[in-house]
């Protein structure tokens, strides 16, 4: 570098340049980076400027200078700006213009122009000087001569066309048709596939020019869809040509004309009139939904950001640094009631265990048996006085009570469930069955169709008896239990660890009768009515065949190319209930008019292919993911393809082994009432249906996504149900809670079920209390009972995350069981459980929202008692506990996760949040108890499905109004968690199923 700056001898300069080229060529990128850091770029550009002043310029010098610049240019991020400032842009361009026949000279010049063009300002400047037109003079039809020059020219043109200005210029000059013609010519003549890089270069140019709307229109007008479809089909047989097929597929997907969903409105087919509509603010926008806007395809939006690739690995979702909370004052928990003490007194009724005396054996001084202290205080908004009273009460307690309470709190980290692991066998999520339990076959008779069960046009159930196999999840009555009950004539207290809560069809119907639904369902789905058991075999995660997504996209493109083959017949429509299909028509029949059902419209595309459209959450215009519907009228031996075309998430576990669930009524009649994973050729990809900016949160250019799967039915004219995940309805919850209450032993288990509040639709929100009865009615035991720490659990705030309810079901059954560890837990803690925070959303088949059209897990900061009653009162319970100094030891909210496998937790930590930012946690003088990691660590050691590596304790700004963060920050619960369970399966431990 020094010699180049200080020598004037041309031969010396040439020698030095040759040496540098050799050094960089041998050393690769590392030595090129060193050359850049030493100021080599600036020196070479200055030397180029000086050499250009010679007339004529030294050709050898120009070749060497451009060769070296082309090698180090990619390592210098500012080379484009440096070249523009030095005036070097036009030097290289003019050399190409003046020496079109001198391939030795223009080859390195084109390489440098390609590097310059990575700077958008340079690309526009070069375009104005005619570089696009110049490139089309170099590239051309198939020729075996100068292929290296052709490849470099195509790469340079592709870089230039990334500028929208240059892309429009190319369209205006008709170059889209020229590119297609060149591609077809090379495709036809390159029979031995020796020039694949040139063919791919042409495709990259087409890809760049179609980033603008004018380019996409020109591509369609030039019959580009058919051209690329035909050429890509011819390449499928050769695996090495996959890059051409994939690029062609990407271009065709991008250029496929955007359509709006074939719906009268994107808003839900159902509507609920809200009791209170705010006059202004962001919430009002949700309640007063604006009219649907037009498609946003008028703008040139980025269309490649969400393109999926074949066999892509499942990437963990990383935090965005700008979303992590960095304000230390907001991160520090600040315990505050938020409501007047007098108002919180209303929640005293939900904690009778704190004042229950169980008929104490001996007289106790009045001050030992008083209610929580602050309830006797005069009206005040300050908690300080109540703290003093509480402290006085604590001094009056017997020493044994204090010791017991302290020892229980200290013992959290010592409790493990290893005892249960030795003697128990696990079936599915949260279900524990003792190995020595004995179950037998049972008969579920259905001598006549129930009037509440939906008619299906089939006589499958008339006079039939269902022989159920070995019991597990639903716990149908066994013959052994029936005989014991009938012989004694007395109620039998079942051992919950031996037989899970029974599924009572009649009781389920009674529960359905009291369930209030906005769609006013009058039908019951068979799986919910009959119940189900786990399949008798392990279900492995599906391995996705290579190229399946590409095949499905090609079939979608065929709809545009071969429009005459498309039937396009509506066979089911919630917006048009009079829609009917002739009985003689050879089509499937659909239905979703039952609790938790979600299917809005079905269109028959081809003879055995159907497009399915899901319903939005009520009072919303988006959140499409959960589905649950009935299909009948099928034939055997035929592969039926189902496309759910209005999903919204950018990726899904359907791309990584997840399968939809199916329940066959005929299989249930054959003693196999199971939900099973079904479907082949499953994939999840972006489609050509555009989302309005309103439904996409203001973002333009967004598209919907398709879940596609193919199913071959085993029985003719069967009735089958499909679901996103194992359904768990609100009526099922009520039935299970009633069965639990009737089965428990009140001498051992304290079980109480209350109604926390009513939802917007008038459904009750159950609150469950579980703990052990006092060892006796002596005061010491009652004192220990009252002073047990609380563990607060909740679930199903998001209706589409049904696995949260199944995990909660397993939690309830385990806590009610006779397992020694469960007994230990009951004797140590009081469990307050809200098993379903969003009953209305569950009933209505919503995916995420309540009837207010909002995500309830974003309302914990300021819940409205009229619009978010379950959240308002759930928070009120926690505020009440905080006010009486009985903070829960643990709060955990159960959720489901659609993009990750296994089970994991999110918690809250100030230090770990700071570690993910540029803020030094040590400088904040933070002293943080690491106890928040205790429970996840215990689970990682005892639960095979739990993955500690997926856990996170970072507090994000976007999650500041979730239950986890609010309970941690405002209520002061250190161990506040969200527990996420996969919707797909496990890829670790003993639950990882291999084929």
PDB file of C-alpha atoms in Angstrom, residues 250-474:
ATOM      1  CA  UNK A 250     -40.622 -18.166  -5.558  1.00  0.00           C
ATOM      2  CA  UNK A 251     -41.155 -15.903  -8.577  1.00  0.00           C
ATOM      3  CA  UNK A 252     -44.479 -17.511  -9.453  1.00  0.00           C
ATOM      4  CA  UNK A 253     -45.737 -17.243  -5.880  1.00  0.00           C
ATOM      5  CA  UNK A 254     -44.791 -13.587  -5.828  1.00  0.00           C
ATOM      6  CA  UNK A 255     -46.474 -12.852  -9.149  1.00  0.00           C
ATOM      7  CA  UNK A 256     -49.605 -14.883  -8.511  1.00  0.00           C
ATOM      8  CA  UNK A 257     -52.400 -12.278  -8.652  1.00  0.00           C
ATOM      9  CA  UNK A 258     -53.417 -11.256  -5.165  1.00  0.00           C
ATOM     10  CA  UNK A 259     -57.008 -11.990  -4.297  1.00  0.00           C
ATOM     11  CA  UNK A 260     -59.158 -11.123  -1.339  1.00  0.00           C
ATOM     12  CA  UNK A 261     -60.757 -13.908   0.601  1.00  0.00           C
ATOM     13  CA  UNK A 262     -64.108 -14.904  -0.912  1.00  0.00           C
ATOM     14  CA  UNK A 263     -66.013 -13.511   2.060  1.00  0.00           C
ATOM     15  CA  UNK A 264     -68.521 -10.664   2.384  1.00  0.00           C
ATOM     16  CA  UNK A 265     -66.429  -9.267   5.271  1.00  0.00           C
ATOM     17  CA  UNK A 266     -63.280 -10.258   7.119  1.00  0.00           C
ATOM     18  CA  UNK A 267     -65.048  -9.631  10.396  1.00  0.00           C
ATOM     19  CA  UNK A 268     -66.475 -12.625  12.215  1.00  0.00           C
ATOM     20  CA  UNK A 269     -69.669 -14.227  10.976  1.00  0.00           C
ATOM     21  CA  UNK A 270     -71.011 -13.750  14.508  1.00  0.00           C
ATOM     22  CA  UNK A 271     -71.421 -10.541  16.486  1.00  0.00           C
ATOM     23  CA  UNK A 272     -71.859  -9.759  20.140  1.00  0.00           C
ATOM     24  CA  UNK A 273     -73.060  -6.373  21.336  1.00  0.00           C
ATOM     25  CA  UNK A 274     -70.643  -5.201  23.985  1.00  0.00           C
ATOM     26  CA  UNK A 275     -72.062  -3.718  27.187  1.00  0.00           C
ATOM     27  CA  UNK A 276     -69.635  -0.803  27.229  1.00  0.00           C
ATOM     28  CA  UNK A 277     -68.008   0.791  24.200  1.00  0.00           C
ATOM     29  CA  UNK A 278     -65.244   3.302  25.039  1.00  0.00           C
ATOM     30  CA  UNK A 279     -65.597   6.637  23.345  1.00  0.00           C
ATOM     31  CA  UNK A 280     -61.994   6.864  22.224  1.00  0.00           C
ATOM     32  CA  UNK A 281     -58.585   5.317  22.499  1.00  0.00           C
ATOM     33  CA  UNK A 282     -56.968   2.251  21.017  1.00  0.00           C
ATOM     34  CA  UNK A 283     -59.469  -0.072  22.687  1.00  0.00           C
ATOM     35  CA  UNK A 284     -62.329   1.652  20.911  1.00  0.00           C
ATOM     36  CA  UNK A 285     -60.783   0.726  17.593  1.00  0.00           C
ATOM     37  CA  UNK A 286     -61.254  -2.922  18.465  1.00  0.00           C
ATOM     38  CA  UNK A 287     -64.882  -2.515  19.418  1.00  0.00           C
ATOM     39  CA  UNK A 288     -65.827  -0.291  16.515  1.00  0.00           C
ATOM     40  CA  UNK A 289     -64.236  -2.242  13.709  1.00  0.00           C
ATOM     41  CA  UNK A 290     -63.749  -0.136  10.579  1.00  0.00           C
ATOM     42  CA  UNK A 291     -65.024  -1.356   7.252  1.00  0.00           C
ATOM     43  CA  UNK A 292     -62.844  -3.721   5.305  1.00  0.00           C
ATOM     44  CA  UNK A 293     -60.239  -1.915   3.272  1.00  0.00           C
ATOM     45  CA  UNK A 294     -59.142  -2.824  -0.185  1.00  0.00           C
ATOM     46  CA  UNK A 295     -56.227  -5.069  -0.995  1.00  0.00           C
ATOM     47  CA  UNK A 296     -52.861  -3.464  -0.384  1.00  0.00           C
ATOM     48  CA  UNK A 297     -51.288  -4.806  -3.545  1.00  0.00           C
ATOM     49  CA  UNK A 298     -51.102  -1.262  -4.906  1.00  0.00           C
ATOM     50  CA  UNK A 299     -47.851  -0.728  -3.063  1.00  0.00           C
ATOM     51  CA  UNK A 300     -44.505  -2.257  -3.868  1.00  0.00           C
ATOM     52  CA  UNK A 301     -44.042  -4.093  -0.593  1.00  0.00           C
ATOM     53  CA  UNK A 302     -41.335  -6.519   0.298  1.00  0.00           C
ATOM     54  CA  UNK A 303     -42.537  -9.908  -0.814  1.00  0.00           C
ATOM     55  CA  UNK A 304     -39.637 -12.124   0.114  1.00  0.00           C
ATOM     56  CA  UNK A 305     -39.301 -11.584   3.843  1.00  0.00           C
ATOM     57  CA  UNK A 306     -41.411 -14.578   4.781  1.00  0.00           C
ATOM     58  CA  UNK A 307     -40.554 -17.040   2.036  1.00  0.00           C
ATOM     59  CA  UNK A 308     -39.947 -20.480   3.467  1.00  0.00           C
ATOM     60  CA  UNK A 309     -37.273 -22.810   2.180  1.00  0.00           C
ATOM     61  CA  UNK A 310     -37.331 -26.547   1.827  1.00  0.00           C
ATOM     62  CA  UNK A 311     -36.103 -28.558   4.794  1.00  0.00           C
ATOM     63  CA  UNK A 312     -35.424 -25.452   6.848  1.00  0.00           C
ATOM     64  CA  UNK A 313     -34.609 -26.096  10.480  1.00  0.00           C
ATOM     65  CA  UNK A 314     -36.922 -24.822  13.198  1.00  0.00           C
ATOM     66  CA  UNK A 315     -35.322 -21.681  14.479  1.00  0.00           C
ATOM     67  CA  UNK A 316     -35.855 -20.468  18.014  1.00  0.00           C
ATOM     68  CA  UNK A 317     -37.578 -17.149  18.316  1.00  0.00           C
ATOM     69  CA  UNK A 318     -34.888 -14.656  19.415  1.00  0.00           C
ATOM     70  CA  UNK A 319     -35.709 -11.531  21.320  1.00  0.00           C
ATOM     71  CA  UNK A 320     -35.582  -8.215  19.562  1.00  0.00           C
ATOM     72  CA  UNK A 321     -33.329  -5.921  21.553  1.00  0.00           C
ATOM     73  CA  UNK A 322     -35.679  -2.984  21.068  1.00  0.00           C
ATOM     74  CA  UNK A 323     -38.496  -4.979  22.719  1.00  0.00           C
ATOM     75  CA  UNK A 324     -36.596  -5.792  25.905  1.00  0.00           C
ATOM     76  CA  UNK A 325     -37.458  -3.521  28.818  1.00  0.00           C
ATOM     77  CA  UNK A 326     -34.389  -1.508  29.854  1.00  0.00           C
ATOM     78  CA  UNK A 327     -35.965   0.926  32.307  1.00  0.00           C
ATOM     79  CA  UNK A 328     -34.752  -0.340  35.674  1.00  0.00           C
ATOM     80  CA  UNK A 329     -37.599   1.466  37.453  1.00  0.00           C
ATOM     81  CA  UNK A 330     -40.166  -0.436  35.421  1.00  0.00           C
ATOM     82  CA  UNK A 331     -38.359  -3.712  35.965  1.00  0.00           C
ATOM     83  CA  UNK A 332     -38.187  -3.478  39.736  1.00  0.00           C
ATOM     84  CA  UNK A 333     -41.300  -5.108  41.234  1.00  0.00           C
ATOM     85  CA  UNK A 334     -43.493  -2.550  42.936  1.00  0.00           C
ATOM     86  CA  UNK A 335     -46.132  -4.157  45.080  1.00  0.00           C
ATOM     87  CA  UNK A 336     -49.256  -2.067  44.833  1.00  0.00           C
ATOM     88  CA  UNK A 337     -52.879  -2.992  45.381  1.00  0.00           C
ATOM     89  CA  UNK A 338     -54.314  -0.787  42.653  1.00  0.00           C
ATOM     90  CA  UNK A 339     -57.755  -0.942  44.269  1.00  0.00           C
ATOM     91  CA  UNK A 340     -59.136   0.340  47.592  1.00  0.00           C
ATOM     92  CA  UNK A 341     -58.964  -2.084  50.472  1.00  0.00           C
ATOM     93  CA  UNK A 342     -62.674  -1.837  51.092  1.00  0.00           C
ATOM     94  CA  UNK A 343     -63.330  -2.902  47.513  1.00  0.00           C
ATOM     95  CA  UNK A 344     -61.083  -5.928  47.877  1.00  0.00           C
ATOM     96  CA  UNK A 345     -63.175  -7.191  50.790  1.00  0.00           C
ATOM     97  CA  UNK A 346     -65.529  -8.703  48.236  1.00  0.00           C
ATOM     98  CA  UNK A 347     -62.971 -11.474  47.648  1.00  0.00           C
ATOM     99  CA  UNK A 348     -63.066 -12.665  51.250  1.00  0.00           C
ATOM    100  CA  UNK A 349     -65.866 -15.054  50.288  1.00  0.00           C
ATOM    101  CA  UNK A 350     -63.460 -16.976  48.037  1.00  0.00           C
ATOM    102  CA  UNK A 351     -61.092 -17.759  50.920  1.00  0.00           C
ATOM    103  CA  UNK A 352     -63.246 -19.496  53.547  1.00  0.00           C
ATOM    104  CA  UNK A 353     -60.312 -21.766  54.334  1.00  0.00           C
ATOM    105  CA  UNK A 354     -58.663 -18.835  56.134  1.00  0.00           C
ATOM    106  CA  UNK A 355     -61.455 -18.653  58.696  1.00  0.00           C
ATOM    107  CA  UNK A 356     -62.789 -22.237  58.735  1.00  0.00           C
ATOM    108  CA  UNK A 357     -62.567 -23.657  62.268  1.00  0.00           C
ATOM    109  CA  UNK A 358     -63.654 -27.263  61.557  1.00  0.00           C
ATOM    110  CA  UNK A 359     -65.395 -27.433  64.986  1.00  0.00           C
ATOM    111  CA  UNK A 360     -62.284 -26.880  67.093  1.00  0.00           C
ATOM    112  CA  UNK A 361     -61.971 -29.288  70.018  1.00  0.00           C
ATOM    113  CA  UNK A 362     -61.036 -26.759  72.711  1.00  0.00           C
ATOM    114  CA  UNK A 363     -61.700 -23.109  73.320  1.00  0.00           C
ATOM    115  CA  UNK A 364     -59.318 -20.754  71.622  1.00  0.00           C
ATOM    116  CA  UNK A 365     -58.872 -17.109  72.593  1.00  0.00           C
ATOM    117  CA  UNK A 366     -60.839 -14.904  70.259  1.00  0.00           C
ATOM    118  CA  UNK A 367     -57.737 -13.160  68.947  1.00  0.00           C
ATOM    119  CA  UNK A 368     -56.402 -16.526  67.642  1.00  0.00           C
ATOM    120  CA  UNK A 369     -59.421 -17.139  65.455  1.00  0.00           C
ATOM    121  CA  UNK A 370     -59.931 -13.877  63.744  1.00  0.00           C
ATOM    122  CA  UNK A 371     -60.298 -13.134  60.051  1.00  0.00           C
ATOM    123  CA  UNK A 372     -57.601 -11.394  58.012  1.00  0.00           C
ATOM    124  CA  UNK A 373     -56.630  -8.305  59.897  1.00  0.00           C
ATOM    125  CA  UNK A 374     -57.311  -5.531  57.419  1.00  0.00           C
ATOM    126  CA  UNK A 375     -60.987  -6.473  57.076  1.00  0.00           C
ATOM    127  CA  UNK A 376     -61.612  -4.923  60.490  1.00  0.00           C
ATOM    128  CA  UNK A 377     -59.835  -1.667  59.683  1.00  0.00           C
ATOM    129  CA  UNK A 378     -61.568   1.642  59.103  1.00  0.00           C
ATOM    130  CA  UNK A 379     -61.756   2.840  55.539  1.00  0.00           C
ATOM    131  CA  UNK A 380     -58.339   3.825  54.262  1.00  0.00           C
ATOM    132  CA  UNK A 381     -56.308   3.598  51.099  1.00  0.00           C
ATOM    133  CA  UNK A 382     -53.102   2.919  52.932  1.00  0.00           C
ATOM    134  CA  UNK A 383     -51.817  -0.565  53.516  1.00  0.00           C
ATOM    135  CA  UNK A 384     -49.350   0.481  56.220  1.00  0.00           C
ATOM    136  CA  UNK A 385     -51.874   0.345  59.055  1.00  0.00           C
ATOM    137  CA  UNK A 386     -53.098  -3.045  57.929  1.00  0.00           C
ATOM    138  CA  UNK A 387     -49.523  -4.278  57.967  1.00  0.00           C
ATOM    139  CA  UNK A 388     -49.202  -3.285  61.594  1.00  0.00           C
ATOM    140  CA  UNK A 389     -52.400  -5.070  62.525  1.00  0.00           C
ATOM    141  CA  UNK A 390     -51.263  -8.102  60.574  1.00  0.00           C
ATOM    142  CA  UNK A 391     -47.969  -8.131  62.445  1.00  0.00           C
ATOM    143  CA  UNK A 392     -49.793  -7.982  65.759  1.00  0.00           C
ATOM    144  CA  UNK A 393     -51.937 -10.918  64.740  1.00  0.00           C
ATOM    145  CA  UNK A 394     -48.865 -12.886  63.758  1.00  0.00           C
ATOM    146  CA  UNK A 395     -47.378 -12.300  67.204  1.00  0.00           C
ATOM    147  CA  UNK A 396     -50.488 -13.832  68.749  1.00  0.00           C
ATOM    148  CA  UNK A 397     -50.199 -17.024  66.733  1.00  0.00           C
ATOM    149  CA  UNK A 398     -48.868 -20.120  68.400  1.00  0.00           C
ATOM    150  CA  UNK A 399     -45.158 -20.764  67.733  1.00  0.00           C
ATOM    151  CA  UNK A 400     -46.016 -24.054  66.053  1.00  0.00           C
ATOM    152  CA  UNK A 401     -48.018 -22.243  63.389  1.00  0.00           C
ATOM    153  CA  UNK A 402     -45.166 -19.858  62.605  1.00  0.00           C
ATOM    154  CA  UNK A 403     -42.660 -22.657  62.340  1.00  0.00           C
ATOM    155  CA  UNK A 404     -44.877 -24.717  60.105  1.00  0.00           C
ATOM    156  CA  UNK A 405     -45.484 -21.833  57.726  1.00  0.00           C
ATOM    157  CA  UNK A 406     -41.799 -20.940  57.491  1.00  0.00           C
ATOM    158  CA  UNK A 407     -40.711 -24.528  56.997  1.00  0.00           C
ATOM    159  CA  UNK A 408     -43.240 -25.039  54.217  1.00  0.00           C
ATOM    160  CA  UNK A 409     -42.040 -21.950  52.354  1.00  0.00           C
ATOM    161  CA  UNK A 410     -38.416 -23.010  52.734  1.00  0.00           C
ATOM    162  CA  UNK A 411     -39.236 -26.487  51.510  1.00  0.00           C
ATOM    163  CA  UNK A 412     -40.308 -25.526  47.977  1.00  0.00           C
ATOM    164  CA  UNK A 413     -36.956 -26.317  46.444  1.00  0.00           C
ATOM    165  CA  UNK A 414     -36.818 -29.652  48.241  1.00  0.00           C
ATOM    166  CA  UNK A 415     -40.097 -30.981  46.916  1.00  0.00           C
ATOM    167  CA  UNK A 416     -39.746 -33.357  44.017  1.00  0.00           C
ATOM    168  CA  UNK A 417     -42.118 -35.851  42.576  1.00  0.00           C
ATOM    169  CA  UNK A 418     -39.659 -38.702  42.455  1.00  0.00           C
ATOM    170  CA  UNK A 419     -41.887 -40.931  44.557  1.00  0.00           C
ATOM    171  CA  UNK A 420     -44.580 -40.847  41.932  1.00  0.00           C
ATOM    172  CA  UNK A 421     -42.106 -41.510  39.150  1.00  0.00           C
ATOM    173  CA  UNK A 422     -41.252 -44.888  40.611  1.00  0.00           C
ATOM    174  CA  UNK A 423     -44.731 -46.325  40.826  1.00  0.00           C
ATOM    175  CA  UNK A 424     -46.684 -44.460  38.193  1.00  0.00           C
ATOM    176  CA  UNK A 425     -47.009 -44.744  34.458  1.00  0.00           C
ATOM    177  CA  UNK A 426     -47.744 -41.679  32.356  1.00  0.00           C
ATOM    178  CA  UNK A 427     -50.267 -41.729  29.575  1.00  0.00           C
ATOM    179  CA  UNK A 428     -50.361 -38.557  27.545  1.00  0.00           C
ATOM    180  CA  UNK A 429     -50.167 -35.079  29.010  1.00  0.00           C
ATOM    181  CA  UNK A 430     -50.833 -34.776  32.681  1.00  0.00           C
ATOM    182  CA  UNK A 431     -52.558 -38.138  33.143  1.00  0.00           C
ATOM    183  CA  UNK A 432     -51.212 -40.462  35.811  1.00  0.00           C
ATOM    184  CA  UNK A 433     -52.313 -44.080  36.089  1.00  0.00           C
ATOM    185  CA  UNK A 434     -50.897 -46.532  38.601  1.00  0.00           C
ATOM    186  CA  UNK A 435     -49.263 -49.546  37.022  1.00  0.00           C
ATOM    187  CA  UNK A 436     -51.157 -51.883  39.308  1.00  0.00           C
ATOM    188  CA  UNK A 437     -54.543 -50.371  38.415  1.00  0.00           C
ATOM    189  CA  UNK A 438     -57.006 -52.756  36.867  1.00  0.00           C
ATOM    190  CA  UNK A 439     -59.520 -51.711  34.292  1.00  0.00           C
ATOM    191  CA  UNK A 440     -61.827 -53.703  32.144  1.00  0.00           C
ATOM    192  CA  UNK A 441     -63.940 -53.239  29.089  1.00  0.00           C
ATOM    193  CA  UNK A 442     -67.139 -51.336  29.373  1.00  0.00           C
ATOM    194  CA  UNK A 443     -70.115 -50.777  27.171  1.00  0.00           C
ATOM    195  CA  UNK A 444     -71.463 -47.393  26.202  1.00  0.00           C
ATOM    196  CA  UNK A 445     -74.932 -47.990  24.869  1.00  0.00           C
ATOM    197  CA  UNK A 446     -76.675 -45.657  22.475  1.00  0.00           C
ATOM    198  CA  UNK A 447     -79.963 -47.318  21.801  1.00  0.00           C
ATOM    199  CA  UNK A 448     -81.523 -44.210  20.309  1.00  0.00           C
ATOM    200  CA  UNK A 449     -80.127 -41.019  18.866  1.00  0.00           C
ATOM    201  CA  UNK A 450     -79.914 -38.215  21.382  1.00  0.00           C
ATOM    202  CA  UNK A 451     -81.915 -35.174  20.373  1.00  0.00           C
ATOM    203  CA  UNK A 452     -78.994 -32.946  21.236  1.00  0.00           C
ATOM    204  CA  UNK A 453     -76.550 -34.746  19.007  1.00  0.00           C
ATOM    205  CA  UNK A 454     -76.168 -33.287  15.547  1.00  0.00           C
ATOM    206  CA  UNK A 455     -77.777 -35.251  12.718  1.00  0.00           C
ATOM    207  CA  UNK A 456     -75.231 -36.463  10.228  1.00  0.00           C
ATOM    208  CA  UNK A 457     -77.341 -38.283   7.717  1.00  0.00           C
ATOM    209  CA  UNK A 458     -75.954 -41.556   8.973  1.00  0.00           C
ATOM    210  CA  UNK A 459     -77.538 -44.365  10.952  1.00  0.00           C
ATOM    211  CA  UNK A 460     -74.279 -45.327  12.640  1.00  0.00           C
ATOM    212  CA  UNK A 461     -75.592 -44.802  16.137  1.00  0.00           C
ATOM    213  CA  UNK A 462     -79.008 -46.373  16.024  1.00  0.00           C
ATOM    214  CA  UNK A 463     -79.142 -49.440  18.270  1.00  0.00           C
ATOM    215  CA  UNK A 464     -75.366 -49.522  18.619  1.00  0.00           C
ATOM    216  CA  UNK A 465     -73.199 -50.361  21.594  1.00  0.00           C
ATOM    217  CA  UNK A 466     -69.735 -48.946  21.836  1.00  0.00           C
ATOM    218  CA  UNK A 467     -67.110 -51.272  23.294  1.00  0.00           C
ATOM    219  CA  UNK A 468     -64.460 -49.061  24.830  1.00  0.00           C
ATOM    220  CA  UNK A 469     -60.946 -50.334  25.277  1.00  0.00           C
ATOM    221  CA  UNK A 470     -58.507 -49.826  28.130  1.00  0.00           C
ATOM    222  CA  UNK A 471     -59.318 -46.634  29.974  1.00  0.00           C
ATOM    223  CA  UNK A 472     -57.113 -43.637  30.477  1.00  0.00           C
ATOM    224  CA  UNK A 473     -57.936 -40.028  29.832  1.00  0.00           C
ATOM    225  CA  UNK A 474     -61.703 -39.874  29.838  1.00  0.00           C
TER     226      UNK A 474
END
